[in-house]
Coordinates of C-alpha atoms and ligand atoms in Angstrom, one line a residue:
X1 CA -11.3 11.8 18.5
X2 CA -11.7 14.5 15.9
X3 CA -8.5 15.9 14.5
X4 CA -7.3 19.3 15.5
X5 CA -7.8 20.5 11.9
X6 CA -11.4 19.3 11.8
X7 CA -12.1 20.9 15.2
X8 CA -10.7 24.3 13.9
X9 CA -12.6 23.9 10.7
X10 CA -15.8 23.3 12.7
X11 CA -15.2 26.5 14.8
X12 CA -14.5 28.6 11.8
X13 CA -17.4 27.0 10.0
X14 CA -19.7 28.1 12.8
X15 CA -18.4 31.7 12.5
X16 CA -19.2 31.7 8.8
X17 CA -22.6 30.2 9.4
X18 CA -23.4 32.8 12.1
X19 CA -22.7 35.5 9.5
X20 CA -25.0 33.7 7.1
X21 CA -22.4 31.9 4.9
X22 CA -22.0 28.2 4.1
X23 CA -20.2 26.3 6.9
X24 CA -17.8 24.8 4.3
X25 CA -16.1 28.2 3.9
X26 CA -14.6 27.6 7.4
X27 CA -12.1 25.0 6.2
X28 CA -8.9 25.5 8.0
X29 CA -5.6 24.3 6.6
X30 CA -2.0 24.3 7.8
X31 CA -0.4 27.6 7.0
X32 CA 1.5 28.1 3.8
X33 CA 3.8 30.3 5.9
X34 CA 4.6 28.4 9.1
X35 CA 6.9 31.3 10.1
X36 CA 3.8 33.5 10.4
X37 CA 1.1 31.3 11.7
X38 CA 0.2 27.7 12.4
X39 CA -3.0 27.6 10.4
X40 CA -5.0 29.6 7.9
X41 CA -8.5 30.0 6.7
X42 CA -9.2 31.4 3.2
X43 CA -13.0 31.4 3.3
X44 CA -13.6 35.1 3.3
X45 CA -12.8 35.7 -0.3
X46 CA -15.4 33.2 -1.7
X47 CA -17.8 34.5 0.9
X48 CA -17.4 38.0 -0.5
X49 CA -18.1 36.6 -4.0
X50 CA -21.3 35.0 -2.8
X51 CA -22.4 38.2 -1.0
X52 CA -21.0 40.4 -3.7
X53 CA -19.6 42.3 -0.8
X54 CA -16.3 43.6 0.4
X55 CA -14.0 40.8 1.6
X56 CA -12.4 43.1 4.2
X57 CA -15.7 43.7 6.0
X58 CA -16.5 40.0 6.0
X59 CA -13.1 38.9 7.2
X60 CA -13.3 41.5 10.0
X61 CA -16.6 40.0 11.3
X62 CA -15.3 36.4 11.1
X63 CA -12.1 37.3 12.8
X64 CA -14.0 39.0 15.7
X65 CA -16.0 35.9 16.2
X66 CA -12.9 33.7 16.2
X67 CA -11.0 36.0 18.6
X68 CA -13.8 35.3 21.2
X69 CA -12.8 31.6 21.2
X70 CA -10.0 30.9 23.7
X71 CA -8.6 28.0 21.6
X72 CA -6.8 30.7 19.5
X73 CA -3.8 32.6 20.8
X74 CA -3.7 34.6 17.7
X75 CA -6.2 35.6 15.0
X76 CA -4.8 37.9 12.4
X77 CA -6.0 39.2 9.1
X78 CA -3.5 38.9 6.3
X79 CA -3.6 40.1 2.7
X80 CA -7.0 40.8 1.0
X81 CA -8.9 38.5 3.4
X82 CA -7.0 35.5 4.7
X83 CA -7.1 34.7 8.4
X84 CA -4.0 33.5 10.1
X85 CA -4.5 31.4 13.2
X86 CA -2.4 30.1 16.1
X87 CA -3.7 27.6 18.7
X88 CA -3.0 28.4 22.4
X89 CA -0.4 26.4 24.3
X90 CA -3.1 25.2 26.7
X91 CA -5.2 23.9 23.9
X92 CA -2.2 22.1 22.4
X93 CA -1.3 20.6 25.7
X94 CA -4.9 19.4 26.2
X95 CA -4.8 17.8 22.8
X96 CA -1.5 16.2 23.5
X97 CA -2.9 14.6 26.6
X98 CA -5.9 13.3 24.7
X99 CA -3.6 11.9 21.9
X100 CA -1.5 10.1 24.5
X101 CA -4.4 8.2 25.9
X102 CA -6.0 7.4 22.6
X103 CA -5.1 3.8 21.6
X104 CA -5.5 4.6 17.9
X105 CA -3.5 7.9 18.1
X106 CA -6.3 9.8 16.5
X107 CA -6.8 7.6 13.5
X108 CA -9.7 8.8 11.4
X109 CA -12.7 6.5 11.3
X110 CA -13.3 6.9 7.6
X111 CA -14.0 3.3 7.0
X112 CA -16.5 2.6 9.8
X113 CA -19.0 0.0 8.6
X114 CA -17.3 -0.3 5.2
X115 CA -15.6 -3.2 3.5
X116 CA -12.7 -3.0 1.1
X117 CA -11.4 -5.9 -0.9
X118 CA -7.8 -5.6 -2.0
X119 CA -6.5 -7.5 -5.0
X120 CA -2.8 -8.2 -4.5
X121 CA -1.9 -8.1 -8.2
X122 CA -2.0 -11.7 -9.3
X123 CA 1.4 -13.3 -9.2
X124 CA 1.6 -16.3 -11.4
X125 CA 1.7 -20.0 -10.5
X126 CA 4.8 -21.8 -11.5
X127 CA 6.8 -18.7 -11.9
X128 CA 9.0 -17.2 -9.2
X129 CA 7.9 -13.8 -7.9
X130 CA 9.9 -11.0 -9.5
X131 CA 10.5 -7.4 -8.6
X132 CA 7.2 -6.3 -10.3
X133 CA 5.4 -8.3 -7.7
X134 CA 7.5 -6.5 -5.0
X135 CA 5.4 -3.4 -5.7
X136 CA 2.0 -5.1 -5.6
X137 CA 2.9 -6.8 -2.3
X138 CA 4.5 -3.8 -0.7
X139 CA 1.9 -1.2 -1.8
X140 CA -1.0 -3.7 -1.4
X141 CA 0.1 -4.6 2.1
X142 CA 0.5 -1.0 3.2
X143 CA -2.9 0.0 1.8
X144 CA -4.5 -2.9 3.6
X145 CA -2.8 -1.9 6.9
X146 CA -3.9 1.7 6.4
X147 CA -7.5 1.0 5.5
X148 CA -7.7 -1.3 8.5
X149 CA -6.3 1.3 10.8
X150 CA -8.9 3.8 9.4
X151 CA -11.7 1.5 10.5
X152 CA -12.4 -0.4 7.3
X153 CA -13.1 -4.1 7.2
X154 CA -10.4 -5.4 4.9
X155 CA -10.2 -8.6 2.8
X156 CA -7.2 -9.2 0.7
X157 CA -6.9 -11.7 -2.1
X158 CA -3.7 -12.8 -3.7
X159 CA -5.6 -13.6 -6.9
X160 CA -3.0 -16.0 -8.4
X161 CA -2.6 -16.2 -12.1
X162 CA -3.3 -19.9 -12.5
X163 CA -5.7 -20.4 -15.4
X164 CA -4.0 -19.0 -18.5
X165 CA -1.8 -20.1 -21.3
X166 CA 1.2 -20.6 -19.1
X167 CA -0.7 -23.6 -17.6
X168 CA -1.1 -25.1 -21.0
X169 CA 2.5 -24.4 -21.9
X170 CA 3.7 -26.2 -18.7
X171 CA 1.4 -29.2 -19.4
X172 CA 2.5 -29.7 -22.9
X173 CA 6.2 -29.3 -22.1
X174 CA 5.8 -31.9 -19.4
X175 CA 4.1 -34.1 -22.0
X176 CA 7.0 -33.7 -24.4
X177 CA 9.5 -34.5 -21.8
X178 CA 7.6 -37.7 -20.9
X179 CA 8.1 -37.0 -17.2
X180 CA 4.7 -38.1 -16.0
X181 CA 2.8 -40.1 -18.8
X182 CA 0.0 -41.2 -16.6
X183 CA -1.5 -37.7 -16.6
X184 CA -1.7 -37.7 -20.4
X185 CA -3.1 -41.2 -20.8
X186 CA -6.7 -40.7 -22.1
X187 CA -7.6 -44.3 -21.0
X188 CA -6.7 -43.6 -17.4
X189 CA -9.4 -42.2 -15.1
X190 CA -7.5 -41.8 -11.8
X191 CA -6.9 -41.6 -9.0
X192 CA -3.7 -39.7 -9.7
X193 CA -0.6 -39.8 -7.5
X194 CA -0.6 -37.6 -4.4
X195 CA 3.0 -36.7 -4.9
X196 CA 3.8 -33.9 -7.5
X197 CA 5.8 -35.1 -10.4
X198 CA 7.6 -31.7 -10.4
X199 CA 9.0 -29.5 -7.7
X200 CA 9.0 -25.7 -7.7
X201 CA 12.6 -25.7 -8.9
X202 CA 11.6 -28.0 -11.8
X203 CA 8.8 -25.5 -12.7
X204 CA 11.2 -22.7 -12.6
X205 CA 13.3 -24.5 -15.2
X206 CA 10.4 -26.0 -17.2
X207 CA 8.4 -22.8 -17.6
X208 CA 11.0 -20.7 -19.4
X209 CA 11.8 -23.7 -21.6
X210 CA 8.2 -24.1 -22.5
X211 CA 7.7 -20.5 -23.2
X212 CA 10.8 -20.4 -25.4
X213 CA 9.6 -23.5 -27.3
X214 CA 6.2 -21.8 -28.0
X215 CA 7.9 -18.7 -29.2
X216 CA 10.2 -20.6 -31.6
X217 CA 7.6 -23.0 -32.9
X218 CA 4.0 -22.2 -33.7
X219 CA 3.1 -25.9 -33.6
X220 CA 4.2 -26.0 -30.0
X221 CA 2.1 -22.8 -29.3
X222 CA -1.0 -24.4 -30.9
X223 CA -0.4 -27.5 -28.7
X224 CA -0.1 -25.3 -25.6
X225 CA -3.3 -23.5 -26.5
X226 CA -5.1 -26.7 -27.0
X227 CA -3.8 -28.0 -23.6
X228 CA -5.0 -24.7 -22.0
X229 CA -8.5 -25.1 -23.5
X230 CA -8.6 -28.8 -22.4
X231 CA -7.6 -27.9 -18.9
X232 CA -10.3 -25.3 -18.8
X233 CA -13.0 -27.7 -19.8
X234 CA -11.8 -30.1 -17.1
X235 CA -9.7 -32.9 -18.6
X236 CA -9.0 -34.9 -15.5
X237 CA -5.2 -35.6 -16.0
X238 CA -4.5 -32.0 -16.8
X239 CA -6.6 -30.8 -13.8
X240 CA -4.6 -33.2 -11.6
X241 CA -1.3 -31.8 -12.9
X242 CA -2.7 -28.3 -12.4
X243 CA -3.4 -29.0 -8.7
X244 CA 0.2 -30.1 -8.3
X245 CA 1.5 -26.9 -9.9
X246 CA -0.7 -24.8 -7.6
X247 CA 0.4 -26.6 -4.4
X248 CA 4.1 -26.5 -5.1
X249 CA 4.0 -22.9 -6.2
X250 CA 2.1 -21.9 -3.2
X251 CA 5.0 -23.1 -1.0
X252 CA 7.5 -21.0 -2.9
X253 CA 5.3 -17.9 -3.1
X254 CA 4.5 -18.1 0.6
X255 CA 8.1 -18.1 1.4
X256 CA 8.5 -14.8 -0.5
X257 CA 5.5 -13.1 1.1
X258 CA 6.5 -14.3 4.5
X259 CA 10.0 -12.8 4.1
X260 CA 8.4 -9.5 3.1
X261 CA 6.0 -9.7 6.0
X262 CA 3.0 -9.2 3.6
X263 CA -0.1 -11.2 4.4
X264 CA -3.4 -11.6 2.8
X265 CA -6.6 -13.4 3.7
X266 CA -7.6 -15.3 0.6
X267 CA -5.5 -17.7 -1.6
X268 CA -7.9 -17.5 -4.5
X269 CA -7.0 -17.3 -8.1
X270 CA -8.3 -17.1 -11.6
X271 CA -9.3 -20.8 -11.6
X272 CA -11.4 -20.5 -8.5
X273 CA -14.2 -18.8 -10.5
X274 CA -14.2 -21.4 -13.2
X275 CA -17.7 -22.6 -12.3
X276 CA -19.1 -19.1 -12.7
X277 CA -17.7 -18.6 -16.2
X278 CA -20.2 -20.6 -18.3
X279 CA -23.3 -19.1 -16.6
X280 CA -21.8 -15.6 -16.8
X281 CA -21.3 -15.9 -20.5
X282 CA -24.8 -17.3 -21.0
X283 CA -26.2 -14.4 -19.0
X284 CA -24.2 -11.8 -21.0
X285 CA -25.2 -13.3 -24.3
X286 CA -28.9 -13.6 -23.3
X287 CA -28.9 -9.9 -22.5
X288 CA -27.1 -9.0 -25.7
X289 CA -24.1 -7.6 -23.8
X290 CA -21.7 -10.3 -25.2
X291 CA -21.7 -11.0 -28.9
X292 CA -19.9 -13.4 -31.3
X293 CA -17.2 -11.9 -33.4
X294 CA -14.9 -13.9 -35.7
X295 CA -15.3 -17.1 -33.6
X296 CA -14.7 -15.3 -30.4
X297 CA -17.1 -14.0 -27.7
X298 CA -16.6 -10.3 -26.8
X299 CA -18.2 -7.6 -24.8
X300 CA -18.0 -4.2 -26.6
X301 CA -17.2 -1.6 -24.0
X302 CA -16.3 1.5 -26.1
X303 CA -18.3 4.7 -25.2
X304 CA -19.0 7.6 -27.4
X305 CA -17.1 10.0 -25.1
X306 CA -13.8 7.9 -25.4
X307 CA -10.9 9.9 -26.5
X308 CA -8.8 6.8 -27.1
X309 CA -9.9 3.6 -28.8
X310 CA -11.2 1.2 -26.3
X311 CA -11.1 -2.4 -27.6
X312 CA -13.7 -4.9 -26.5
X313 CA -13.2 -7.3 -23.6
X314 CA -12.6 -10.7 -25.1
X315 CA -14.3 -13.4 -23.0
X316 CA -13.7 -16.5 -25.1
X317 CA -11.0 -16.8 -27.8
X318 CA -11.8 -18.6 -31.1
X319 CA -9.9 -21.7 -29.7
X320 CA -12.3 -21.9 -26.8
X321 CA -9.9 -20.7 -24.1
X322 CA -10.8 -17.9 -21.7
X323 CA -8.5 -15.1 -20.7
X324 CA -7.8 -13.4 -17.4
X325 CA -10.2 -10.6 -18.4
X326 CA -12.9 -13.3 -18.3
X327 CA -11.8 -14.6 -14.9
X328 CA -11.5 -11.0 -13.6
X329 CA -15.1 -10.3 -14.6
X330 CA -16.3 -13.5 -13.0
X331 CA -14.3 -12.7 -9.9
X332 CA -16.2 -9.4 -9.5
X333 CA -19.4 -11.5 -9.3
X334 CA -17.8 -13.8 -6.8
X335 CA -16.4 -11.0 -4.6
X336 CA -19.7 -9.1 -4.6
X337 CA -21.6 -12.3 -3.7
X338 CA -19.2 -13.4 -1.0
X339 CA -18.3 -10.2 0.7
X340 CA -20.5 -7.4 -0.7
X341 CA -17.6 -4.9 -0.5
X342 CA -18.0 -1.1 -0.8
X343 CA -14.7 -0.9 -2.7
X344 CA -12.6 -3.3 -4.7
X345 CA -9.0 -2.0 -5.1
X346 CA -6.8 -3.7 -7.7
X347 CA -3.1 -3.1 -6.8
X348 CA -1.6 -4.0 -10.2
X349 CA 1.0 -2.6 -12.6
X350 CA -0.2 0.6 -14.3
X351 CA 0.4 -1.1 -17.7
X352 CA -2.7 -3.2 -17.0
X353 CA -4.8 0.0 -17.0
X354 CA -6.8 -0.6 -20.2
X355 CA -7.4 -4.2 -19.1
X356 CA -9.1 -3.1 -15.9
X357 CA -11.0 -0.3 -17.7
X358 CA -12.5 -3.0 -20.0
X359 CA -13.3 -5.3 -17.1
X360 CA -14.8 -2.5 -15.0
X361 CA -17.0 -1.2 -17.8
X362 CA -18.2 -4.7 -18.6
X363 CA -19.0 -5.3 -14.9
X364 CA -20.9 -2.0 -14.7
X365 CA -22.9 -2.6 -17.9
X366 CA -23.9 -6.1 -16.6
X367 CA -24.8 -4.8 -13.2
X368 CA -22.4 -7.1 -11.5
X369 CA -20.8 -4.7 -9.0
X370 CA -23.4 -4.5 -6.3
X371 CA -22.6 -1.5 -4.2
X372 CA -18.9 -1.8 -4.9
X373 CA -16.8 0.8 -6.6
X374 CA -14.1 -0.8 -8.8
X375 CA -10.8 1.0 -8.8
X376 CA -7.4 0.2 -10.3
X377 CA -4.6 1.5 -8.0
X378 CA -1.9 1.1 -10.6
X379 CA 1.8 1.5 -10.1
X380 CA 4.9 2.3 -12.1
X381 CA 8.0 0.0 -12.5
X382 CA 11.1 -0.3 -10.5
X383 CA 13.9 0.3 -13.0
X384 CA 17.6 -0.4 -13.2
X385 CA 20.2 2.3 -13.8
X386 CA 19.5 2.0 -17.5
X387 CA 15.9 3.2 -17.0
X388 CA 14.4 -0.1 -18.0
X389 CA 12.6 -2.6 -15.6
X390 CA 15.2 -3.9 -13.1
X391 CA 17.1 -7.1 -14.1
X392 CA 19.8 -9.2 -12.7
X393 CA 23.4 -8.7 -13.9
X394 CA 22.9 -11.6 -16.2
X395 CA 19.9 -9.9 -17.7
X396 CA 17.3 -12.2 -16.3
X397 CA 14.4 -11.3 -14.0
X398 CA 15.5 -10.6 -10.5
X399 CA 13.6 -12.9 -8.1
X400 CA 12.2 -11.3 -5.0
X401 CA 13.9 -13.8 -2.7
X402 CA 17.3 -12.9 -4.1
X403 CA 16.5 -9.2 -3.9
X404 CA 15.7 -9.5 -0.2
X405 CA 18.9 -11.4 0.3
X406 CA 20.8 -8.7 -1.5
X407 CA 19.2 -5.9 0.6
X408 CA 20.0 -7.8 3.8
X409 CA 23.6 -8.2 2.8
X410 CA 23.9 -4.5 2.1
X411 CA 22.3 -3.6 5.4
X412 CA 24.9 -5.8 7.2
X413 CA 27.6 -3.7 5.5
X414 CA 26.0 -0.5 6.6
X415 CA 25.7 -1.6 10.2
X416 CA 29.4 -2.5 10.2
X417 CA 30.3 0.8 8.6
X418 CA 28.3 2.7 11.2
X419 CA 29.7 0.6 14.0
X420 CA 26.2 -0.5 15.0
X421 CA 25.1 -3.8 16.5
X422 CA 28.8 -4.9 16.5
X423 CA 28.8 -6.5 19.9
X424 CA 25.3 -8.1 19.7
X425 CA 24.9 -11.8 19.3
X426 CA 25.2 -13.0 15.7
X427 CA 21.6 -14.0 15.5
X428 CA 20.3 -10.7 16.7
X429 CA 22.6 -8.8 14.3
X430 CA 21.3 -10.9 11.4
X431 CA 17.7 -10.2 12.4
X432 CA 18.4 -6.4 12.6
X433 CA 20.1 -6.5 9.2
X434 CA 17.1 -8.3 7.7
X435 CA 14.7 -5.7 9.2
X436 CA 16.8 -2.9 7.8
X437 CA 17.1 -4.4 4.4
X438 CA 13.3 -4.9 4.1
X439 CA 12.7 -1.4 5.5
X440 CA 15.1 0.0 2.9
X441 CA 13.3 -1.7 0.0
X442 CA 9.8 -0.9 1.3
X443 CA 10.4 2.7 2.2
X444 CA 12.2 3.4 -1.1
X445 CA 9.2 1.9 -2.9
X446 CA 6.5 3.5 -0.9
X447 CA 8.0 7.0 -0.7
X448 CA 7.5 7.5 -4.4
X449 CA 4.0 8.1 -5.6
X450 CA 2.8 4.7 -6.7
X451 CA 2.3 5.7 -10.3
X452 CA 5.9 7.0 -10.7
X453 CA 8.7 4.7 -11.8
X454 CA 11.8 4.8 -9.7
X455 CA 15.4 3.6 -10.0
X456 CA 16.7 0.8 -7.8
X457 CA 19.7 2.1 -5.9
X458 CA 20.4 -0.2 -2.9
X459 CA 23.3 1.9 -1.7
X460 CA 21.1 4.9 -1.3
X461 CA 18.1 3.0 0.1
X462 CA 20.1 1.5 2.9
X463 CA 21.7 4.7 4.2
X464 CA 21.1 5.8 7.7
X465 CA 20.9 9.4 6.6
X466 CA 18.3 11.1 4.4
X467 CA 14.8 10.0 3.5
X468 CA 15.2 6.3 4.0
X469 CA 13.6 3.4 6.0
X470 CA 16.8 2.8 8.0
X471 CA 17.1 6.5 9.0
X472 CA 13.6 6.2 10.5
X473 CA 14.3 2.9 12.2
X474 CA 17.4 4.5 13.7
X475 CA 15.5 7.5 14.8
X476 CA 13.0 5.3 16.6
X477 CA 15.7 3.3 18.3
X478 CA 17.3 6.5 19.6
X479 CA 14.0 7.7 21.0
X480 CA 13.6 4.3 22.7
X481 CA 17.0 4.6 24.3
X482 CA 16.2 8.1 25.7
X483 CA 13.1 6.7 27.3
X484 CA 15.1 3.7 28.6
X485 CA 17.4 6.0 30.4
X486 CA 14.7 8.1 32.0
X487 CA 13.7 7.9 35.6
X488 CA 10.3 6.2 35.8
X489 CA 9.2 9.0 38.2
X490 CA 9.4 11.3 35.2
X491 CA 6.5 9.5 33.5
X492 CA 4.2 9.6 36.5
X493 CA 4.8 13.1 37.7
X494 CA 1.4 14.2 36.5
X495 CA -0.4 15.5 33.5
X496 CA 1.0 19.0 33.7
X497 CA 2.3 19.7 30.2
X498 CA 4.2 22.9 29.9
X499 CA 5.1 24.3 26.5
X500 CA 7.5 27.1 25.9
X501 CA 9.3 26.8 22.7
X502 CA 8.6 26.8 18.9
X503 CA 10.3 23.4 18.6
X504 CA 7.9 21.9 21.2
X505 CA 4.9 23.4 19.5
X506 CA 6.1 22.4 16.1
X507 CA 6.5 18.8 17.3
X508 CA 3.0 18.7 18.8
X509 CA 1.4 20.1 15.7
X510 CA 3.0 17.5 13.6
X511 CA 1.9 14.7 16.0
X512 CA -1.6 16.1 15.9
X513 CA -1.6 16.0 12.1
X514 CA -1.4 12.2 11.9
X515 CA -5.1 11.7 11.3
X516 CA -4.9 14.1 8.3
X517 CA -2.0 12.2 6.8
X518 CA -3.8 8.9 7.3
X519 CA -7.0 10.2 5.7
X520 CA -5.1 11.8 2.8
X521 CA -3.1 8.6 2.2
X522 CA -6.3 6.6 2.2
X523 CA -8.2 9.0 0.0
X524 CA -5.5 9.0 -2.6
X525 CA -4.4 5.4 -2.1
X526 CA -1.0 6.9 -1.6
X527 CA 1.3 5.6 1.1
X528 CA 3.9 8.1 0.0
X529 CA 1.8 10.7 2.0
X530 CA 2.6 8.7 5.1
X531 CA 6.3 8.5 4.1
X532 CA 6.4 12.3 3.8
X533 CA 4.6 12.7 7.0
X534 CA 6.8 10.4 9.0
X535 CA 10.1 11.8 7.5
X536 CA 9.0 15.3 8.4
X537 CA 8.1 14.1 11.9
X538 CA 11.6 12.7 12.4
X539 CA 13.2 15.9 11.1
X540 CA 11.1 18.1 13.4
X541 CA 11.9 15.8 16.3
X542 CA 15.6 16.1 15.5
X543 CA 15.3 19.9 15.7
X544 CA 13.5 19.6 19.0
X545 CA 16.2 17.2 20.3
X546 CA 19.0 19.5 19.3
X547 CA 17.4 22.6 20.8
X548 CA 16.5 21.1 24.2
X549 CA 17.8 19.4 27.2
X550 CA 15.7 16.3 27.9
X551 CA 17.1 13.9 30.4
X552 CA 19.4 16.6 31.8
X553 CA 16.7 19.2 32.1
X554 CA 16.6 20.4 35.8
X555 CA 13.0 21.7 35.8
X556 CA 10.8 18.7 36.6
X557 CA 7.7 19.9 34.7
X558 CA 9.8 20.6 31.6
X559 CA 11.6 17.3 31.8
X560 CA 8.3 15.4 32.2
X561 CA 6.7 17.3 29.2
X562 CA 9.7 16.7 27.0
X563 CA 9.9 13.0 27.8
X564 CA 6.2 12.7 27.2
X565 CA 6.8 14.3 23.8
X566 CA 9.6 11.8 23.1
X567 CA 7.3 8.9 24.1
X568 CA 4.4 10.2 21.9
X569 CA 6.7 10.8 18.9
X570 CA 8.0 7.3 19.2
X571 CA 4.4 5.9 19.3
X572 CA 3.4 7.9 16.3
X573 CA 6.6 7.0 14.4
X574 CA 6.2 3.3 15.2
X575 CA 2.6 3.4 14.2
X576 CA 3.3 5.0 10.8
X577 CA 6.2 2.6 10.1
X578 CA 3.8 -0.3 10.9
X579 CA 1.3 1.1 8.4
X580 CA 4.2 1.0 5.9
X581 CA 4.9 -2.6 6.9
X582 CA 8.3 -1.7 8.5
X583 CA 9.4 -3.2 11.8
X584 CA 11.6 -1.4 14.2
X585 CA 14.4 -3.4 15.8
X586 CA 14.6 -3.2 19.7
X587 CA 18.1 -1.8 19.5
X588 CA 20.7 -1.2 16.9
Ligands
LIG601 N1 -1.7 -12.6 -13.5 C1 -1.8 -11.5 -14.4 C2 -0.3 -11.1 -14.8 O1 0.6 -11.4 -14.1 C3 -2.4 -10.2 -13.8 C4 -3.8 -10.4 -13.5 C5 -4.4 -9.1 -13.3 N2 -5.7 -9.2 -12.6 C6 -5.9 -9.2 -11.3 N3 -7.1 -9.4 -10.9 N4 -4.9 -9.0 -10.5 O2 -0.1 -10.5 -15.8

């Protein structure tokens, strides 16, 4: 189903074409002055430039053509050559009927036949997820849902950080502690125990200790580097330990993502491209793209037009270890070979921007991208009240799991304050609180443009008023309860939609604008566009609800129309919340 805006643009485009101007001039947009008109078309001024003619004469001709089309109830010339447009109530009613029977609610099919691969940021093995990973998961998940709804084939990869120095640090710390000597015995050739010598909790304690030891003592750092390099060339005991790290971490990480309701398709990581690295470096060297420099192997990626200095991509350090730039480059090869995507989107902290620029340039120079466009969809940080990245009260990194628990607790408080869900069974109330807590976190995160930083303020995020996730959940629950109370005959009374009031028209226009919000959010990789859209929808609905009788409306046709509007608004609201990864409780 084409969107209303596209249909109007096509009609205006034809009018311009009939007068000998480019069709593109017919682009119609929502009016800047909704008090004067629903839509506007500004093409006559550029047309006058092309024809070196008088805009007024041109706009007259275009307006005359548009007036002949019954879809418009008003065509008015404004200012030097703008055209204000209103769509007739009949046309709106017809469109509303079409929307109600469209399973996809008018979703644009921008991704038809295309594949996008979404990189979920690269949380690290052996470290608990922290709030920085909240943003990757929340934004990545929402983008994946949006692209899928727009018809793309989506593949998401967690891309675990499992091959770098932190692995060597863990290994050497475990060696020092003498926890599992068998893995360090050069005379032993396996098999190694099935059972991991360390649990996720152990790793959470061992990793910070290892990292501190390396910071305090360069000898320990050297040792960790050596262990990293030995792991990477395949020393069996280290490799076996690494597998244990990966497995126990996966259990912990899965718990976090499950609780967020974020899912991805591939559990790959940096290590999974290990076999591709040596041949890739060979290839790059053979073609003169990679060169030796002070014992390291680098790919120079600076370009003459660079305004800022662009350092080379380091593939191999002088101690023989590879970095995550190396694995990221090899991963491009792997992804292109396995999935041949049209787009690879990296949903990773904005501070990694230079890193990705280096990797992308190297990939393009080497011709590794296939048809894929490589793009970094960076994001800002979630800050504490001090304006610095959010920490626990004790100053440590806040784990995602604890953050979700905190949000759930706050949501329970809010429910109690509002006197909601009080008489429901304990288990249901807990489930509602969890859904509200997660909605609060996700909506607060997604409603800012992803590149801006924002301040964590749980009290504000969990409020039932204002631009919050819980407000929207509550709005949906209220709509559902109106529908529950309606007489079933009201839904079957026929297709006759009767529109009378500006509130009804305003609501329909917003419902019909969903495809444009989805297309805009996709184009800009910006779920905040969906947040704005859905918040505006809830506000417009609230105006409609205040201004009209619904269940108590005596006129059958009006009651049926208004209930249909409630039903459609609920469908659209729920759909957009789903795109944001937010669930609506059945009742509250
Ligand atoms: N694991 C790295 C880190 O936490 C980020 C890796 C970025 N690359 C990627 N493909 N996601 O710093």
